[in-house]
Protein backbone atom coordinates (compact mmCIF):
# COMPACT_ATOMS: atom_id res chain seq x y z
CA MET A 1 29.54 223.89 -69.46
CA GLN A 2 27.48 221.90 -71.66
CA GLY A 3 27.99 219.50 -75.02
CA PHE A 4 26.02 216.81 -77.21
CA LEU A 5 27.08 213.42 -76.37
CA ARG A 6 28.44 211.20 -79.36
CA LYS A 7 28.18 207.56 -80.27
CA ASP A 8 32.47 207.14 -79.85
CA GLY A 9 31.87 209.08 -76.43
CA ARG A 10 33.87 212.46 -77.82
CA LYS A 11 31.41 215.58 -76.60
CA GLY A 12 30.65 218.15 -79.00
CA ILE A 13 29.80 221.54 -78.22
CA ARG A 14 27.80 222.33 -81.43
CA ASN A 15 24.94 220.03 -83.32
CA VAL A 16 24.84 221.63 -86.56
CA VAL A 17 24.06 219.88 -89.81
CA VAL A 18 27.28 219.70 -92.63
CA VAL A 19 26.19 220.21 -96.34
CA THR A 20 28.93 218.48 -97.85
CA TYR A 21 30.27 219.29 -101.53
CA LEU A 22 31.77 216.60 -103.54
CA VAL A 23 32.96 218.26 -106.14
CA GLU A 24 33.16 221.93 -107.29
CA CYS A 25 30.62 221.07 -109.48
CA ALA A 26 28.04 219.86 -106.99
CA HIS A 27 28.96 223.49 -104.92
CA HIS A 28 26.08 225.61 -106.38
CA VAL A 29 23.38 222.90 -105.63
CA ALA A 30 25.02 222.41 -102.26
CA ALA A 31 25.21 226.35 -101.46
CA ARG A 32 21.55 226.68 -102.03
CA ILE A 33 20.53 223.93 -100.26
CA ALA A 34 23.27 225.96 -97.29
CA GLN A 35 21.69 229.27 -98.10
CA HIS A 36 17.96 228.03 -97.48
CA PHE A 37 18.28 227.78 -94.11
CA GLU A 38 20.20 231.38 -93.83
CA GLN A 39 16.96 233.18 -92.90
CA GLY A 40 15.36 230.57 -90.61
CA ALA A 41 15.31 229.89 -86.65
CA ARG A 42 17.99 227.62 -86.72
CA SER A 43 20.34 229.82 -89.75
CA GLU A 44 23.44 228.58 -87.29
CA ASP A 45 22.70 224.96 -87.25
CA VAL A 46 23.17 224.04 -91.23
CA HIS A 47 27.08 224.87 -92.35
CA LEU A 48 28.34 224.41 -95.66
CA ILE A 49 31.81 222.65 -96.10
CA GLY A 50 33.32 221.07 -99.58
CA PHE A 51 36.33 219.79 -101.42
CA SER A 52 36.42 221.33 -105.07
CA GLY A 53 38.23 219.08 -106.68
CA CYS A 54 38.19 216.14 -109.01
CA ALA A 55 41.52 213.84 -108.20
CA PRO A 56 41.60 211.36 -106.22
CA ASN A 57 43.28 212.39 -102.76
CA ASP A 58 44.15 210.36 -99.50
CA TYR A 59 44.57 213.59 -97.19
CA ALA A 60 41.35 214.80 -98.86
CA GLU A 61 38.93 212.22 -98.04
CA GLN A 62 40.64 211.81 -94.83
CA MET A 63 39.87 215.26 -93.55
CA MET A 64 36.69 215.04 -95.47
CA ARG A 65 36.09 211.81 -92.84
CA GLN A 66 37.47 213.41 -90.07
CA LEU A 67 35.44 216.85 -90.85
CA CYS A 68 31.34 214.59 -91.54
CA THR A 69 31.92 212.91 -87.71
CA HIS A 70 33.16 215.97 -86.20
CA PRO A 71 31.92 216.05 -82.26
CA ASN A 72 30.19 219.18 -83.72
CA VAL A 73 28.60 217.85 -86.31
CA GLY A 74 25.11 216.03 -85.59
CA ALA A 75 24.46 215.31 -89.44
CA VAL A 76 25.27 215.26 -92.80
CA LEU A 77 24.03 215.82 -96.14
CA LEU A 78 26.26 214.60 -99.16
CA VAL A 79 25.92 216.88 -101.63
CA SER A 80 27.49 214.36 -105.55
CA LEU A 81 27.59 215.61 -109.10
CA GLY A 82 27.84 212.00 -109.99
CA CYS A 83 31.44 210.75 -111.37
CA GLU A 84 33.66 212.58 -109.60
CA ASN A 85 36.25 210.26 -107.90
CA PHE A 86 35.41 210.95 -103.87
CA GLN A 87 34.44 207.67 -102.70
CA ARG A 88 31.10 208.94 -101.59
CA GLU A 89 29.18 205.21 -100.71
CA ARG A 90 32.15 204.59 -98.85
CA LEU A 91 32.13 208.45 -96.42
CA MET A 92 28.77 207.58 -96.50
CA GLN A 93 29.00 204.59 -94.48
CA ASP A 94 31.87 205.88 -92.32
CA ILE A 95 28.71 208.90 -91.56
CA LYS A 96 26.48 206.10 -90.57
CA ASP A 97 28.66 203.99 -88.49
CA SER A 98 29.86 207.19 -86.44
CA GLY A 99 25.37 207.01 -85.58
CA ARG A 100 25.10 209.93 -87.08
CA PRO A 101 22.12 210.62 -89.67
CA ALA A 102 23.53 210.86 -92.81
CA GLN A 103 21.99 211.85 -96.58
CA LEU A 104 22.71 211.55 -100.16
CA VAL A 105 22.13 213.77 -102.74
CA VAL A 106 23.93 212.21 -106.42
CA ILE A 107 22.86 215.59 -108.64
CA GLN A 108 23.01 213.25 -111.84
CA GLU A 109 20.61 210.42 -110.57
CA GLU A 110 18.48 213.08 -109.89
CA GLY A 111 18.07 215.00 -112.58
CA GLY A 112 19.93 218.30 -112.32
CA THR A 113 20.10 221.06 -110.32
CA LYS A 114 16.29 221.58 -108.76
CA ALA A 115 15.38 218.56 -108.17
CA SER A 116 18.83 217.79 -106.14
CA ILE A 117 17.71 221.41 -103.85
CA GLU A 118 14.20 220.32 -103.49
CA LYS A 119 15.41 217.05 -102.38
CA GLY A 120 18.57 218.29 -100.20
CA ILE A 121 16.17 220.76 -98.43
CA ALA A 122 13.75 218.15 -96.97
CA ALA A 123 16.57 216.24 -96.44
CA VAL A 124 18.08 218.81 -93.88
CA ASP A 125 14.79 219.94 -92.59
CA ASP A 126 14.30 216.00 -91.81
CA MET A 127 17.59 216.05 -90.08
CA LEU A 128 17.62 218.96 -88.54
CA ARG A 129 14.24 217.18 -86.63
CA GLN A 130 16.09 214.10 -86.20
CA ILE A 131 18.81 216.18 -84.04
CA THR A 132 16.48 218.53 -81.89
CA PRO A 133 16.55 216.47 -79.40
CA THR A 134 19.77 214.67 -78.60
CA PRO A 135 20.53 215.66 -75.27
CA THR A 136 23.11 217.33 -73.54
CA ILE A 137 25.81 216.59 -71.29
CA ASP A 138 28.15 218.04 -68.61
CA ILE A 139 31.48 218.61 -70.37
CA GLY A 140 35.00 219.51 -68.77
CA TRP A 141 38.44 221.23 -69.75
CA GLU A 142 39.64 217.52 -69.94
CA ASP A 143 37.11 216.36 -73.05
CA LEU A 144 37.70 220.20 -75.07
CA MET A 145 40.38 220.57 -77.49
CA ILE A 146 41.05 223.71 -78.81
CA GLY A 147 43.87 225.27 -81.53
CA THR A 148 45.35 227.90 -82.12
CA VAL A 149 46.65 229.93 -85.20
CA CYS A 150 47.95 233.03 -86.25
CA GLY A 151 46.89 235.17 -89.41
CA GLY A 152 47.57 239.11 -90.17
CA SER A 153 50.16 238.99 -87.70
CA ASP A 154 51.68 242.14 -86.68
CA GLY A 155 54.44 243.73 -84.39
CA TYR A 156 52.15 243.92 -81.49
CA SER A 157 51.70 240.16 -82.23
CA GLY A 158 54.50 238.20 -80.57
CA ILE A 159 54.39 240.65 -77.50
CA THR A 160 50.57 240.84 -76.61
CA ALA A 161 48.53 238.07 -78.11
CA ASN A 162 50.28 235.01 -79.23
CA PRO A 163 51.75 234.94 -75.59
CA SER A 164 48.55 235.09 -73.97
CA VAL A 165 47.67 232.10 -75.99
CA GLY A 166 50.08 230.56 -74.70
CA SER A 167 49.30 231.05 -71.57
CA THR A 168 46.29 230.08 -71.97
CA PHE A 169 47.46 226.49 -73.15
CA ASP A 170 49.80 226.12 -70.42
CA TRP A 171 46.48 226.33 -67.89
CA LEU A 172 44.71 224.57 -70.75
CA VAL A 173 46.79 221.25 -70.21
CA ALA A 174 46.90 221.20 -66.49
CA HIS A 175 43.31 221.04 -66.51
CA GLY A 176 43.59 218.29 -68.21
CA ALA A 177 42.87 219.48 -72.18
CA THR A 178 44.41 219.11 -75.27
CA CYS A 179 46.33 221.43 -77.55
CA ILE A 180 47.47 222.02 -81.16
CA PHE A 181 50.14 224.63 -82.17
CA GLU A 182 51.30 224.15 -85.92
CA GLU A 183 52.38 226.97 -88.89
CA PRO A 184 55.90 225.12 -89.19
CA GLY A 185 56.70 227.17 -91.80
CA GLU A 186 56.41 230.35 -88.64
CA LEU A 187 58.53 228.60 -86.41
CA ILE A 188 61.59 227.98 -88.54
CA GLY A 189 64.43 229.22 -86.47
CA CYS A 190 62.72 227.54 -83.37
CA GLU A 191 63.29 223.80 -83.72
CA ASP A 192 66.39 224.10 -81.17
CA LEU A 193 63.59 225.18 -78.51
CA LEU A 194 60.41 222.98 -80.18
CA ARG A 195 63.49 219.78 -79.73
CA ARG A 196 64.36 220.91 -75.94
CA ARG A 197 60.25 221.05 -75.09
CA ALA A 198 60.05 217.49 -76.57
CA VAL A 199 58.77 214.51 -74.13
CA THR A 200 61.03 212.13 -75.42
CA PRO A 201 64.53 212.51 -77.65
CA GLU A 202 62.89 210.62 -80.18
CA THR A 203 60.05 213.40 -80.38
CA GLY A 204 62.48 216.04 -80.34
CA GLN A 205 64.14 214.94 -82.94
CA GLN A 206 60.84 214.43 -84.89
CA LEU A 207 59.85 217.95 -84.16
CA TYR A 208 63.23 219.36 -84.71
CA ASN A 209 62.96 217.61 -88.63
CA CYS A 210 59.68 219.13 -89.16
CA ILE A 211 61.33 222.83 -89.05
CA VAL A 212 63.98 221.44 -91.68
CA LYS A 213 61.45 219.84 -94.12
CA ALA A 214 58.87 223.14 -93.96
CA ASP A 215 62.64 225.08 -94.71
CA LYS A 216 63.11 222.81 -97.50
CA TYR A 217 59.99 223.18 -98.68
CA TYR A 218 59.22 226.65 -98.77
CA LYS A 219 62.58 227.60 -100.51
CA GLN A 220 61.54 224.71 -102.97
CA MET A 221 58.03 227.26 -103.30
CA GLY A 222 60.73 230.26 -103.50
CA HIS A 223 58.79 231.78 -100.58
CA ASP A 224 58.64 232.00 -96.69
CA SER A 225 55.48 232.83 -94.30
CA PHE A 226 56.23 236.60 -94.69
CA SER A 227 54.20 238.50 -95.88
CA ALA A 228 54.37 242.10 -97.05
CA GLY A 229 50.89 242.54 -94.67
CA ASN A 230 53.72 241.50 -91.96
CA ALA A 231 56.39 244.11 -92.66
CA THR A 232 53.25 247.14 -92.64
CA GLY A 233 52.19 245.89 -89.46
CA GLY A 234 55.83 246.08 -88.21
CA LEU A 235 57.22 242.71 -88.23
CA THR A 236 61.16 242.74 -89.17
CA THR A 237 62.39 239.64 -89.75
CA ILE A 238 61.37 235.58 -90.45
CA GLU A 239 63.06 235.70 -87.10
CA GLU A 240 60.87 237.93 -85.11
CA LYS A 241 57.42 236.41 -86.43
CA SER A 242 58.97 232.83 -85.82
CA LEU A 243 59.56 233.68 -82.28
CA GLY A 244 56.07 235.57 -82.16
CA SER A 245 54.56 232.44 -83.43
CA TYR A 246 56.25 230.17 -81.36
CA CYS A 247 54.87 232.06 -78.24
CA LYS A 248 51.26 230.54 -78.92
CA SER A 249 52.92 226.83 -77.99
CA GLY A 250 53.51 227.98 -74.02
CA SER A 251 56.05 226.09 -72.24
CA GLN A 252 54.38 222.67 -71.62
CA GLN A 253 55.98 219.87 -72.65
CA ILE A 254 55.33 218.76 -75.73
CA GLN A 255 53.38 214.97 -76.18
CA GLY A 256 54.07 214.56 -80.13
CA LEU A 257 53.55 216.10 -83.84
CA THR A 258 50.77 214.93 -85.73
CA TYR A 259 49.24 215.44 -88.81
CA PRO A 260 45.60 216.77 -90.76
CA ALA A 261 42.85 214.45 -89.57
CA GLN A 262 44.95 212.60 -87.31
CA PRO A 263 43.85 213.13 -83.58
CA PRO A 264 46.60 213.25 -80.74
CA THR A 265 46.45 209.96 -79.26
CA THR A 266 46.71 211.89 -75.43
CA PRO A 267 46.02 214.72 -73.98
CA GLY A 268 48.69 217.89 -73.68
CA LEU A 269 50.23 220.16 -76.34
CA TRP A 270 51.13 218.72 -79.18
CA MET A 271 52.38 220.30 -82.88
CA MET A 272 50.67 219.55 -85.72
CA ASP A 273 52.77 219.41 -89.13
CA VAL A 274 50.69 220.87 -91.95
CA VAL A 275 53.33 220.81 -94.36
CA PRO A 276 53.36 218.10 -97.15
CA ASP A 277 56.23 215.70 -97.48
CA GLY A 278 57.90 214.96 -100.15
CA GLU A 279 59.05 217.12 -103.23
CA ALA A 280 56.71 220.38 -103.30
CA ARG A 281 53.94 219.12 -106.09
CA TRP A 282 50.63 220.75 -104.55
CA GLY A 283 51.82 223.93 -104.34
CA PHE A 284 51.92 226.42 -101.19
CA PRO A 285 51.47 223.92 -97.76
CA ASN A 286 48.46 226.02 -97.01
CA ILE A 287 46.88 228.38 -99.41
CA ASN A 288 45.26 230.79 -97.06
CA ASP A 289 44.27 230.66 -93.15
CA ASN A 290 41.19 228.91 -92.96
CA ALA A 291 42.78 225.93 -94.58
CA GLU A 292 44.61 225.73 -91.30
CA ILE A 293 42.28 225.67 -89.24
CA MET A 294 40.23 223.41 -90.89
CA GLU A 295 43.05 220.82 -90.82
CA MET A 296 42.73 221.75 -86.86
CA ILE A 297 39.38 220.87 -86.49
CA ALA A 298 39.53 217.75 -88.68
CA CYS A 299 42.19 216.91 -85.80
CA GLY A 300 39.10 217.18 -83.56
CA CYS A 301 39.52 220.67 -82.17
CA HIS A 302 35.96 222.29 -81.02
CA ILE A 303 37.23 225.59 -80.31
CA VAL A 304 40.26 227.73 -82.24
CA LEU A 305 42.19 230.44 -81.09
CA TYR A 306 43.19 233.12 -83.92
CA THR A 307 45.52 235.85 -83.37
CA THR A 308 45.70 238.36 -85.36
CA GLY A 309 47.22 242.18 -85.58
CA ARG A 310 45.93 243.32 -88.20
CA GLY A 311 42.93 242.52 -88.66
CA SER A 312 41.59 238.97 -90.15
CA VAL A 313 37.49 239.08 -89.77
CA ALA A 314 37.70 235.34 -90.93
CA GLY A 315 35.89 232.54 -89.07
CA SER A 316 35.24 228.85 -89.89
CA ALA A 317 32.26 225.96 -90.54
CA ILE A 318 31.57 224.05 -88.16
CA SER A 319 34.17 224.59 -84.76
CA PRO A 320 34.10 228.71 -83.68
CA VAL A 321 36.80 231.18 -83.65
CA ILE A 322 37.81 233.15 -81.02
CA LYS A 323 39.76 235.98 -81.83
CA VAL A 324 41.90 237.13 -79.71
CA CYS A 325 43.49 240.77 -80.99
CA SER A 326 47.15 241.90 -80.45
CA ASN A 327 46.96 245.41 -81.34
CA PRO A 328 44.49 248.05 -79.41
CA ASP A 329 43.79 249.93 -82.21
CA THR A 330 43.05 246.76 -84.42
CA TYR A 331 40.67 246.53 -81.54
CA ARG A 332 38.45 249.58 -81.39
CA HIS A 333 38.86 249.96 -85.37
CA MET A 334 37.15 246.13 -85.81
CA THR A 335 35.51 246.13 -82.53
CA ASP A 336 32.45 243.90 -83.73
CA ASP A 337 34.98 241.23 -85.36
CA MET A 338 37.25 240.69 -82.31
CA ASP A 339 36.50 238.83 -79.21
CA ILE A 340 39.92 239.45 -76.46
CA ASN A 341 41.58 242.39 -76.76
CA ALA A 342 45.14 241.54 -75.84
CA GLY A 343 46.60 245.08 -77.02
CA ALA A 344 45.18 246.41 -73.49
CA ILE A 345 48.83 244.84 -72.07
CA VAL A 346 50.23 247.85 -74.08
CA THR A 347 47.70 250.23 -72.80
CA ASN A 348 45.74 248.84 -69.71
CA GLY A 349 48.97 247.34 -68.44
CA LEU A 350 47.39 243.95 -68.51
CA SER A 351 49.49 240.87 -67.63
CA PHE A 352 49.20 237.79 -69.88
CA GLU A 353 47.52 236.12 -66.94
CA ASN A 354 44.76 238.85 -67.07
CA VAL A 355 43.84 238.27 -71.10
CA ARG A 356 44.31 234.00 -70.46
CA ASP A 357 41.72 234.65 -67.88
CA GLU A 358 39.66 236.44 -70.65
CA ILE A 359 40.40 233.77 -72.88
CA LEU A 360 39.50 230.92 -70.68
CA ASN A 361 36.11 232.81 -69.52
CA CYS A 362 35.43 233.23 -73.43
CA ILE A 363 36.10 229.32 -74.23
CA GLU A 364 33.65 228.22 -71.20
CA GLN A 365 31.11 230.76 -72.64
CA THR A 366 31.30 229.61 -75.92
CA ALA A 367 31.53 225.63 -74.82
CA SER A 368 28.10 226.13 -73.17
CA GLY A 369 26.86 227.77 -76.43
CA GLN A 370 26.73 231.35 -76.70
CA GLN A 371 28.37 232.15 -79.94
CA THR A 372 31.85 233.94 -81.10
CA LYS A 373 31.90 237.47 -83.05
CA SER A 374 32.48 235.46 -85.90
CA GLU A 375 29.90 232.97 -85.36
CA ALA A 376 27.56 235.89 -84.63
CA LEU A 377 28.47 237.61 -87.67
CA GLY A 378 27.56 234.36 -89.98
CA HIS A 379 31.28 233.81 -90.65
CA ARG A 380 31.55 229.80 -91.50
CA GLU A 381 34.63 229.88 -94.08
CA TYR A 382 36.37 226.89 -95.05
CA CYS A 383 38.79 225.26 -96.80
CA LEU A 384 39.92 222.10 -98.32
CA THR A 385 43.10 221.57 -101.02
CA TYR A 386 45.33 218.64 -102.31
CA LYS A 387 48.05 217.58 -99.74
CA TYR A 388 50.60 213.82 -98.67
CA PHE A 389 51.72 212.64 -96.24
CA LEU A 390 53.83 209.14 -95.38
CA GLN A 391 53.81 209.65 -91.47
CA LYS A 392 51.30 208.83 -89.17
CA ALA A 393 50.71 210.09 -85.63
CA SER A 394 52.21 208.17 -83.02
CA PRO A 395 51.49 207.60 -79.30
CA CYS A 396 53.51 209.20 -77.54
CA ALA A 397 55.93 206.86 -75.37
CA ARG A 398 56.67 209.02 -71.92
CA PRO A 399 60.21 207.50 -70.76
CA SER A 400 60.56 204.95 -68.62
């Protein structure tokens, strides 16, 4: 596997220029800049991300800081309206301190839309030239951080795709990688199982409390994570969905609990708490799957394994998404969007380990530069909302 060495010692598997809008009013200008490069020879190297809000939020600023300095990012163009609350100069300095080329376009200072688009295109052209000679370096499994989420789960998810990802995580952790699972709202009922796998009793209690918090938050919001699409796909209860989701975590010890945009402090298996702290004041914990994916990428994930039964087509900006399809019929119907057919466990008698080996091969090829299905189709979805967290990730304390 080959990647790109960054100033902080991390290694990226992509070398993209990120065009980032800092408020919805700058979205159009940023999008037009990124769209200019869609048909070029390096169309896959320019990605659009952004934050729609205007009111300040520590979570959003930390997310953006981590995304703009992600190891898969080579350079950044910030697009500001000029009067939003986002601390653009601080973000700009953080990016430059990370060793990445960075430029800023302030629409109100440039004279409006047209002038800003022209300046932004020239800036991205310049940054593409700057990052082209970035030397490559060998990457080992120990250099990779892999996340997993599920979307469009069905009755097959808990017996094909999810346990196959769990087997993959077991292998990756054993070979020195860092792995992250999340979705505490889809793990309600599994709190004791999680607690028993924690590396210390204190960590176990944190994991338990995370699920209790999620349960309380969802009750305040008046809903849970069980959707109509899940029921149509054959799931019957939240308990069934939770156990299926739990399978994605595998069987290794859980090193600790982390939070969006807070990288794990050691290699191994980690759980990410995505449910805001305090009373329910920012709405749903995540309004779509891409919000969860971006939180994992903000933690440093190079690749996200996305299990789906009904057939989600979403990809993501910055880090590739590998689609692991649980349902053999969905895989046949949507082959262009799916990377792995975990449904072959049902139709062809494959084992979890057989599918694990396919996933590992796909990870290795992706980390070496091969595009995933969603990348090849141009999927670069992105979502960043408002949240509030009190806790911080802390180093895991192993028993003496």
